[in-house]
Tab-separated table of C-alpha atoms in Angstrom:
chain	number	residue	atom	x	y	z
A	1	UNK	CA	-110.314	-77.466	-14.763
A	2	UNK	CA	-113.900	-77.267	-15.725
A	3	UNK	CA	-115.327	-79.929	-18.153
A	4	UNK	CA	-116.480	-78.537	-21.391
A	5	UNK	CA	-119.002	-80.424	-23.941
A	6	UNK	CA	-118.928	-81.267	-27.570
A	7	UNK	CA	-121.547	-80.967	-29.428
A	8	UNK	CA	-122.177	-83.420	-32.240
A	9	UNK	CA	-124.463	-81.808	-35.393
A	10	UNK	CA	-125.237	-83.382	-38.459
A	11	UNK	CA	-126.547	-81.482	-41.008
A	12	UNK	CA	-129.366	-83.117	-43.798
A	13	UNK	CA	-130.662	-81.705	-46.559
A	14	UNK	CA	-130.951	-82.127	-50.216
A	15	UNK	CA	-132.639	-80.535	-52.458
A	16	UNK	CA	-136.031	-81.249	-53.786
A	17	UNK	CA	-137.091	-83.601	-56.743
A	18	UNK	CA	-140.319	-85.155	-57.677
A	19	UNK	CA	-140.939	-85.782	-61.356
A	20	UNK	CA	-143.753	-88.002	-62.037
A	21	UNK	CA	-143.371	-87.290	-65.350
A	22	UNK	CA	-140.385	-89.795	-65.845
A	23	UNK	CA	-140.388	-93.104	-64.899
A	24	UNK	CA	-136.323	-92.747	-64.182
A	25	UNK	CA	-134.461	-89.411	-63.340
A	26	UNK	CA	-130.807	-88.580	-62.452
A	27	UNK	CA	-131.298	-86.631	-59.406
A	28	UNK	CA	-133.962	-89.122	-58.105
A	29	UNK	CA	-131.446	-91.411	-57.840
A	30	UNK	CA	-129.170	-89.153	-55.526
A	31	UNK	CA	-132.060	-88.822	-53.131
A	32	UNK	CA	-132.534	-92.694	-53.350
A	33	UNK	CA	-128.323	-93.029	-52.589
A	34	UNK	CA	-128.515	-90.952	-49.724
A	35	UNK	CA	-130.903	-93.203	-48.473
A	36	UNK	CA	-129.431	-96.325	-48.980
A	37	UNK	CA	-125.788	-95.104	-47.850
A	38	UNK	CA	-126.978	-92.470	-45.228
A	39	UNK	CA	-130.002	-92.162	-43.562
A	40	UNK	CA	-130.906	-95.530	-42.740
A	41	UNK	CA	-127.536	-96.726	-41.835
A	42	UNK	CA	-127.902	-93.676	-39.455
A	43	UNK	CA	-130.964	-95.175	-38.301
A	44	UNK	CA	-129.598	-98.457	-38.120
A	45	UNK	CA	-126.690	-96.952	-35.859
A	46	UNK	CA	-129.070	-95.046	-33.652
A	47	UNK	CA	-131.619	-97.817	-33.207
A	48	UNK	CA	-128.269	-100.412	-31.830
A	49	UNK	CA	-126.984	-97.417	-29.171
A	50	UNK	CA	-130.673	-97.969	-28.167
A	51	UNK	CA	-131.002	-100.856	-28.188
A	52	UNK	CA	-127.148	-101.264	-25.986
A	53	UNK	CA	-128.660	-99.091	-23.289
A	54	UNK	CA	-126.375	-96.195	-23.989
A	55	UNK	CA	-127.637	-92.839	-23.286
A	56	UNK	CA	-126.693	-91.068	-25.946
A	57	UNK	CA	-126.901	-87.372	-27.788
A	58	UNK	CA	-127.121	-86.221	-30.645
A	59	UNK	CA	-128.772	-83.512	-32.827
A	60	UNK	CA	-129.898	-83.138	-36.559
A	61	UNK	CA	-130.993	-81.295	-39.122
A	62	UNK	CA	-134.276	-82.726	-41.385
A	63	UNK	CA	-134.592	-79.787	-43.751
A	64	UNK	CA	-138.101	-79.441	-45.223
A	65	UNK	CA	-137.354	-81.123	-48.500
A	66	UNK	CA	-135.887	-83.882	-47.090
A	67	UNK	CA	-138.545	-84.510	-44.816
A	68	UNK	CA	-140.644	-84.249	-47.427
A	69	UNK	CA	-139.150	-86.371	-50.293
A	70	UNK	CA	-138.886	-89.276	-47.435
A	71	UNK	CA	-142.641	-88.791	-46.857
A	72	UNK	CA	-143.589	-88.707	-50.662
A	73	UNK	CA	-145.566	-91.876	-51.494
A	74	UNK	CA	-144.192	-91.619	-55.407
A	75	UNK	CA	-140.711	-91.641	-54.157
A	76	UNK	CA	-141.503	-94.112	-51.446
A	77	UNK	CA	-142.354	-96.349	-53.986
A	78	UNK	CA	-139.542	-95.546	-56.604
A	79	UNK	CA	-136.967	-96.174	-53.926
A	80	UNK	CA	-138.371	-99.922	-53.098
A	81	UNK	CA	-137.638	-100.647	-56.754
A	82	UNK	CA	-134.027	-98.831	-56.861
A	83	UNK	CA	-133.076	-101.119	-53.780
A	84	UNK	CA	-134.589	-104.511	-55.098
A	85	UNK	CA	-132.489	-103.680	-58.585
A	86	UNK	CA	-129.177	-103.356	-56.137
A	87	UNK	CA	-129.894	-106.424	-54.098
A	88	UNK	CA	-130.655	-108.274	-57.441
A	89	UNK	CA	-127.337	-106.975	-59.284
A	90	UNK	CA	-125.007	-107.736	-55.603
A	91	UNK	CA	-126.980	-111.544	-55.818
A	92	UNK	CA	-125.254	-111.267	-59.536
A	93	UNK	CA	-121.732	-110.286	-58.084
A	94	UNK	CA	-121.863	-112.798	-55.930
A	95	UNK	CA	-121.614	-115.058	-58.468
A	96	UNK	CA	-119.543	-113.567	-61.152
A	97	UNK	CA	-116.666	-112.283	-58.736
A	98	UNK	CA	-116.700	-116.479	-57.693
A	99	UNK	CA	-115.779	-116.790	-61.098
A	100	UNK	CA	-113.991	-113.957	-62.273
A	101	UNK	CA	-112.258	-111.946	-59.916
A	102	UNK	CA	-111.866	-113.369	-56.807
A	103	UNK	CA	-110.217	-110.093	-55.496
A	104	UNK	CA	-113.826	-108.970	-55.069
A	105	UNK	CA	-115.995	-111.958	-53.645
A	106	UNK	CA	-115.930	-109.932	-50.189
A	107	UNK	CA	-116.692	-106.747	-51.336
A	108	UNK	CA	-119.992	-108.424	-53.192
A	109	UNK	CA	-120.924	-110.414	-50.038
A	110	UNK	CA	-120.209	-107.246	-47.953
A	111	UNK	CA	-122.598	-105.082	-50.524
A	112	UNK	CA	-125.225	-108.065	-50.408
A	113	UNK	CA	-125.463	-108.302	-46.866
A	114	UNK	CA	-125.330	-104.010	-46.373
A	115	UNK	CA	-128.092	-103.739	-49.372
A	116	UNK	CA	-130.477	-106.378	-48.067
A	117	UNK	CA	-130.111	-105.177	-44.170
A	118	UNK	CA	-130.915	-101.596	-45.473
A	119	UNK	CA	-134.018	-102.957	-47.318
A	120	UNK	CA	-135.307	-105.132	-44.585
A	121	UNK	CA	-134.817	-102.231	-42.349
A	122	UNK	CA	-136.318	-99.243	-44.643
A	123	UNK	CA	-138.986	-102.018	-45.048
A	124	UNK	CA	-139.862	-104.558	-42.315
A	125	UNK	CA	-138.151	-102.229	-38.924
A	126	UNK	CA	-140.165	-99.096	-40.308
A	127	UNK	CA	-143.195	-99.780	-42.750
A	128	UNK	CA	-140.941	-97.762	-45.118
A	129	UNK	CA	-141.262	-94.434	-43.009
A	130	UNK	CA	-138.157	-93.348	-42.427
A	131	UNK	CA	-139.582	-89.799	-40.342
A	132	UNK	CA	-140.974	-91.614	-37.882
A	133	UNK	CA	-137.616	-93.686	-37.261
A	134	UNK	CA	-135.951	-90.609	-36.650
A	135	UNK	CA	-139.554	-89.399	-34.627
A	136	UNK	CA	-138.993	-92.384	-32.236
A	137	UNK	CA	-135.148	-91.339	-31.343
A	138	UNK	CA	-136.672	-87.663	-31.004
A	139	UNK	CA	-139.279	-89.006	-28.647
A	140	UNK	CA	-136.677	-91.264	-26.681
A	141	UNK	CA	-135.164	-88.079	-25.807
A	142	UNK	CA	-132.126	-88.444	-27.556
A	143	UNK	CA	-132.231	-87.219	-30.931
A	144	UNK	CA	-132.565	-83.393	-31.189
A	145	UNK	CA	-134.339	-82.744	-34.451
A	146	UNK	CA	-133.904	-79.036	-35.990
A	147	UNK	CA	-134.869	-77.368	-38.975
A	148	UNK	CA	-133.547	-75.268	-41.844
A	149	UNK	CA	-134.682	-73.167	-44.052
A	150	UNK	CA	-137.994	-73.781	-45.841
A	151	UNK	CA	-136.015	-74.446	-49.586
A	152	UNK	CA	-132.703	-74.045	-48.364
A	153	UNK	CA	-132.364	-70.580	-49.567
A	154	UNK	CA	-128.990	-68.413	-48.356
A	155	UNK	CA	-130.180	-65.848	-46.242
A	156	UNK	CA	-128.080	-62.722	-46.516
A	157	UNK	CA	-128.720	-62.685	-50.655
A	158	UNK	CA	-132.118	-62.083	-49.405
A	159	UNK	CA	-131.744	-59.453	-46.942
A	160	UNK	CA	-133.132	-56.819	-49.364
A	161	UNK	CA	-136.669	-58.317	-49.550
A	162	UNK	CA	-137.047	-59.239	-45.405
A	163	UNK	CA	-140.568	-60.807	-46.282
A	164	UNK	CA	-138.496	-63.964	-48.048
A	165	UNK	CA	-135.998	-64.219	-45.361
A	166	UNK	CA	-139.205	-64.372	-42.881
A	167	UNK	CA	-140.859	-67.097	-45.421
A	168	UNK	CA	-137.831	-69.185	-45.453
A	169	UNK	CA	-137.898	-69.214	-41.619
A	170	UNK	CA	-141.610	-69.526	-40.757
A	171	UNK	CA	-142.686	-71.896	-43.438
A	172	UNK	CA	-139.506	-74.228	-42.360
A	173	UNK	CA	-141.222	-73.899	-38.680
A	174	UNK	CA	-144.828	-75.184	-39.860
A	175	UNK	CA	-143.235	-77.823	-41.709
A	176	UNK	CA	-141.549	-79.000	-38.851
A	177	UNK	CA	-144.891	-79.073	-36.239
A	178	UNK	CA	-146.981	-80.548	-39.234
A	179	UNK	CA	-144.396	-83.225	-40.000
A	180	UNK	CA	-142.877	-84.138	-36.604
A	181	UNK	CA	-145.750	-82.514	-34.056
A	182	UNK	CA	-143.714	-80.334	-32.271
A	183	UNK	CA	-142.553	-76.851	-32.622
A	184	UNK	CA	-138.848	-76.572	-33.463
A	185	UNK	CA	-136.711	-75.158	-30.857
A	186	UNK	CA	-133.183	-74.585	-33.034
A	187	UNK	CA	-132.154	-73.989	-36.978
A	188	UNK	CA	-129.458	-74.527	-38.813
A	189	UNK	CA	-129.217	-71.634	-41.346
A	190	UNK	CA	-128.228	-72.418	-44.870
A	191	UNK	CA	-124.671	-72.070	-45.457
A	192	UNK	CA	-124.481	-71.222	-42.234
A	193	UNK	CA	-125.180	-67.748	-44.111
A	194	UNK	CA	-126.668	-64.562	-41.487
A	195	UNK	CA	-126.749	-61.638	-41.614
A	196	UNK	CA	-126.981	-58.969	-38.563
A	197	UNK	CA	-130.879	-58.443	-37.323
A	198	UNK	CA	-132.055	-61.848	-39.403
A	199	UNK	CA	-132.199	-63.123	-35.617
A	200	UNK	CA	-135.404	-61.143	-35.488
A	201	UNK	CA	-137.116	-63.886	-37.971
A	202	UNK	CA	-135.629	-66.372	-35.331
A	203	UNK	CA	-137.347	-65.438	-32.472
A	204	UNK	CA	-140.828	-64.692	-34.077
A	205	UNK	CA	-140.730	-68.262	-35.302
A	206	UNK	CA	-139.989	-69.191	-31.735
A	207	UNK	CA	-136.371	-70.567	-32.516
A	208	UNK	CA	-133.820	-70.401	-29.463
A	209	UNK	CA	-130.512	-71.403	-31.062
A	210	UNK	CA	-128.809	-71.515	-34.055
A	211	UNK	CA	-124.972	-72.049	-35.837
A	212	UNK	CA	-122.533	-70.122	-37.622
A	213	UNK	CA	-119.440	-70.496	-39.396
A	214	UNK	CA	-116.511	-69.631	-36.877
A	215	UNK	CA	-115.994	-66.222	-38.149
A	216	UNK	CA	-119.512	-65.622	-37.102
A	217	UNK	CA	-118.888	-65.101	-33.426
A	218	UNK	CA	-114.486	-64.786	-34.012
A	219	UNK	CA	-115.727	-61.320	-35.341
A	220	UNK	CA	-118.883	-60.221	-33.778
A	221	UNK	CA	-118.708	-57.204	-31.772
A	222	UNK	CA	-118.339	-57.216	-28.740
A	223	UNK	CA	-115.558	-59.826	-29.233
A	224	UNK	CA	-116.491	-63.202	-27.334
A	225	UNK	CA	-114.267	-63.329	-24.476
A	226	UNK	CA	-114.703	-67.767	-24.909
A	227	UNK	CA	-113.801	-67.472	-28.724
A	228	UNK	CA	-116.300	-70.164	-30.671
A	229	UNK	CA	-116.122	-72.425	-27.257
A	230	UNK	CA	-119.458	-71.063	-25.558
A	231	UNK	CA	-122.579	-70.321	-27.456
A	232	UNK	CA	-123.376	-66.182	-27.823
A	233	UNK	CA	-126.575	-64.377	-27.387
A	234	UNK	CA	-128.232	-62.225	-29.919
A	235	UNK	CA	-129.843	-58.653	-29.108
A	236	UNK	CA	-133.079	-60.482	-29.902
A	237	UNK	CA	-131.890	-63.707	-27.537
A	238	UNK	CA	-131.308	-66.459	-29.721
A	239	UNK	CA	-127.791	-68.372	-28.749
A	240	UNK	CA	-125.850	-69.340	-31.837
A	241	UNK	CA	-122.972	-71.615	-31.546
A	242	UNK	CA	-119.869	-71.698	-33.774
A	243	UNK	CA	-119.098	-74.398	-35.728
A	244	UNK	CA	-115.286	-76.031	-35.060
A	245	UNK	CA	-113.573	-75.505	-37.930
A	246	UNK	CA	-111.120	-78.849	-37.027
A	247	UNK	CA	-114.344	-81.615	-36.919
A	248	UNK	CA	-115.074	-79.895	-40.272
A	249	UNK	CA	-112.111	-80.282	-41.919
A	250	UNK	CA	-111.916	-83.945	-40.573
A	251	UNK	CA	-115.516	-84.803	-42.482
A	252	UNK	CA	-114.784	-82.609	-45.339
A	253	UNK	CA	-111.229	-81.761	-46.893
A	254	UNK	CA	-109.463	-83.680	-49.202
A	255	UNK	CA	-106.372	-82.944	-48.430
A	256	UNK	CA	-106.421	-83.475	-44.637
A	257	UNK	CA	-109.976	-85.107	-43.717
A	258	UNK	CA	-110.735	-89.154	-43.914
A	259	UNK	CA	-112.626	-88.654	-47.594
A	260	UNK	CA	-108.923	-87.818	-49.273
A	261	UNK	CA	-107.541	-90.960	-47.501
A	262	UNK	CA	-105.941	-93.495	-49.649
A	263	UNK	CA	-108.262	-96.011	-47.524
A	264	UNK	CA	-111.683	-94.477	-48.164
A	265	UNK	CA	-113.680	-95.562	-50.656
A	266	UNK	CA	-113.634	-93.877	-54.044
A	267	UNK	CA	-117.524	-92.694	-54.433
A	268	UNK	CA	-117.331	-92.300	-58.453
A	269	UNK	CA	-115.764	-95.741	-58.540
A	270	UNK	CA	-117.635	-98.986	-58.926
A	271	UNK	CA	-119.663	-101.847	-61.037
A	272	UNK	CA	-122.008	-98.985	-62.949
A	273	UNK	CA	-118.920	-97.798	-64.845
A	274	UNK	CA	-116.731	-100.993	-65.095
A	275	UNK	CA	-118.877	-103.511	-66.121
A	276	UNK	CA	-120.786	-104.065	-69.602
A	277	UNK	CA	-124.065	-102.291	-69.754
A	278	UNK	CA	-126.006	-105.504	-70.320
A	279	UNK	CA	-124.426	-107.334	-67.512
A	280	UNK	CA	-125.902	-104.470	-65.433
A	281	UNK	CA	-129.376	-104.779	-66.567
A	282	UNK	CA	-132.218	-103.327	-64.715
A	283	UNK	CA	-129.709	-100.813	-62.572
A	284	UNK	CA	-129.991	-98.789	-65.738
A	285	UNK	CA	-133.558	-99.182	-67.220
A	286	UNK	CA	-132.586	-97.069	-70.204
A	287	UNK	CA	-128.988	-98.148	-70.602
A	288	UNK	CA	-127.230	-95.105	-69.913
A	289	UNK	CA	-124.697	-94.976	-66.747
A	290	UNK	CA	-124.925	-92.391	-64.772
């Protein structure tokens, strides 16, 4: 029987904020989160299989506003203070679960320990340049970086103006050589939306390979003879593989993926909303949770 190949793709990308303007915003904060609970752990995780000698595989999306927000020197510098304000409140839980609650003396230690290895290694490991962490892996020859589009836009709602669906593909492609100094070889399309003939925009931005939902290549015409198990090839040559539709529901669904597991964490569930607002101090300058 002949061996077949999975494919492991992680998809990044949020959405762009900057405001100067503020000293504190709400959405800042997500971008800092995905950071802390994310992208460096990822980092962290990649940098040990290195370090162990294993030859591994992997590739991964760095959308343009992602890669930019982690190159941003304002939000550089925001996210040092969100992370010493965690580290100082999980030194504070050390000591008040001691006291208090008992229940939760690991969970602070565990937070304390996770918080200040993130810091040291956002930091200390990388000068606080998180791109070129995931440029090393790229260079190692075992991270496959790939792009998206330039703001994230959904492709087939812009079919009727082909000029923005050709922006959103060639501006994501000089972002990608200015940032990481290569041209991009594969994209993952918003939404994983496409429309037939967008593959044209593809190929003139030099892109070989691309993914759709299942349906994608389930319903294309001809019918793939391997289903969504082999990669198809577009009249303008650009192989787009299918994404399977059982990993997804693994990462994603409530009902039958590992986040609706009694045994997960609960993400809207911690210290910010338990615990009195002056307790929590400088983890919410202006006293509001959020």
């Amino acid at each position: 029987m002949p061996e077949g190949y999975w494919c492991p793709v992680l998809h990044a990308h949020l959405p762009y904020v900057r405001h100067p303007e503020y000293p504190e915003f709400l959405e800042e904060d997500w971008f800092f989160e995905a950071l802390t609970e994310t992208y460096v752990p990822l980092v962290r995780v990649l940098d040990g299989l290195l370090g162990d000698g294993v030859d591994y595989r992997l590739t991964m999306t760095l959308s343009p506003p992602l890669l930019s927000m982690m190159g941003d020197a304002l939000l550089v510098e925001r996210y040092h203070r969100y992370l010493d304000r965690l580290v100082a409140l999980a030194e504070k839980e050390i000591g008040r679960t001691a006291r208090e609650d008992p229940r939760f003396h690991d969970v602070a230690r565990f937070y304390l320990d996770e918080l200040s290895d993130v810091r040291r290694i956002f930091r200390e490991r990388y000068g606080s340049n998180l791109v070129q962490a995931f440029r090393n892996h790229r260079d190692a020859g075992k991270l496959e970086i790939i792009t998206c589009g330039a703001t994230h836009g959904f492709l087939p709602l812009m079919d009727t103006v082909p000029e923005a669906v050709r922006a959103q593909v060639r501006i994501a492609a000089d972002h990608y050589r200015a940032t990481l100094g290569r041209d991009p070889t594969g994209i993952w399309l918003p939404e994983c939306g496409y429309l037939p003939g967008q593959d044209r925009f593809l190929r003139e931005a030099g892109l070989r390979f691309s993914f759709l939902e299942s349906h994608g290549l389930t319903d294309a015409q001809p019918r793939p003879s391997h289903g969504v198990l082999a990669p198809i090839l577009s009249p303008e040559g650009v192989a787009f593989f299918a994404r399977d539709m059982e990993s997804s529901r693994q990462v994603w669904s409530a009902e039958s993926g590992y986040p609706g597991d009694h045994d997960y964490r609960e993400f809207y569930k911690d210290v910010g909303w338990e615990l009195p607002v002056d307790y929590l101090g400088d983890v919410l300058p202006d006293g509001l949770r959020k």
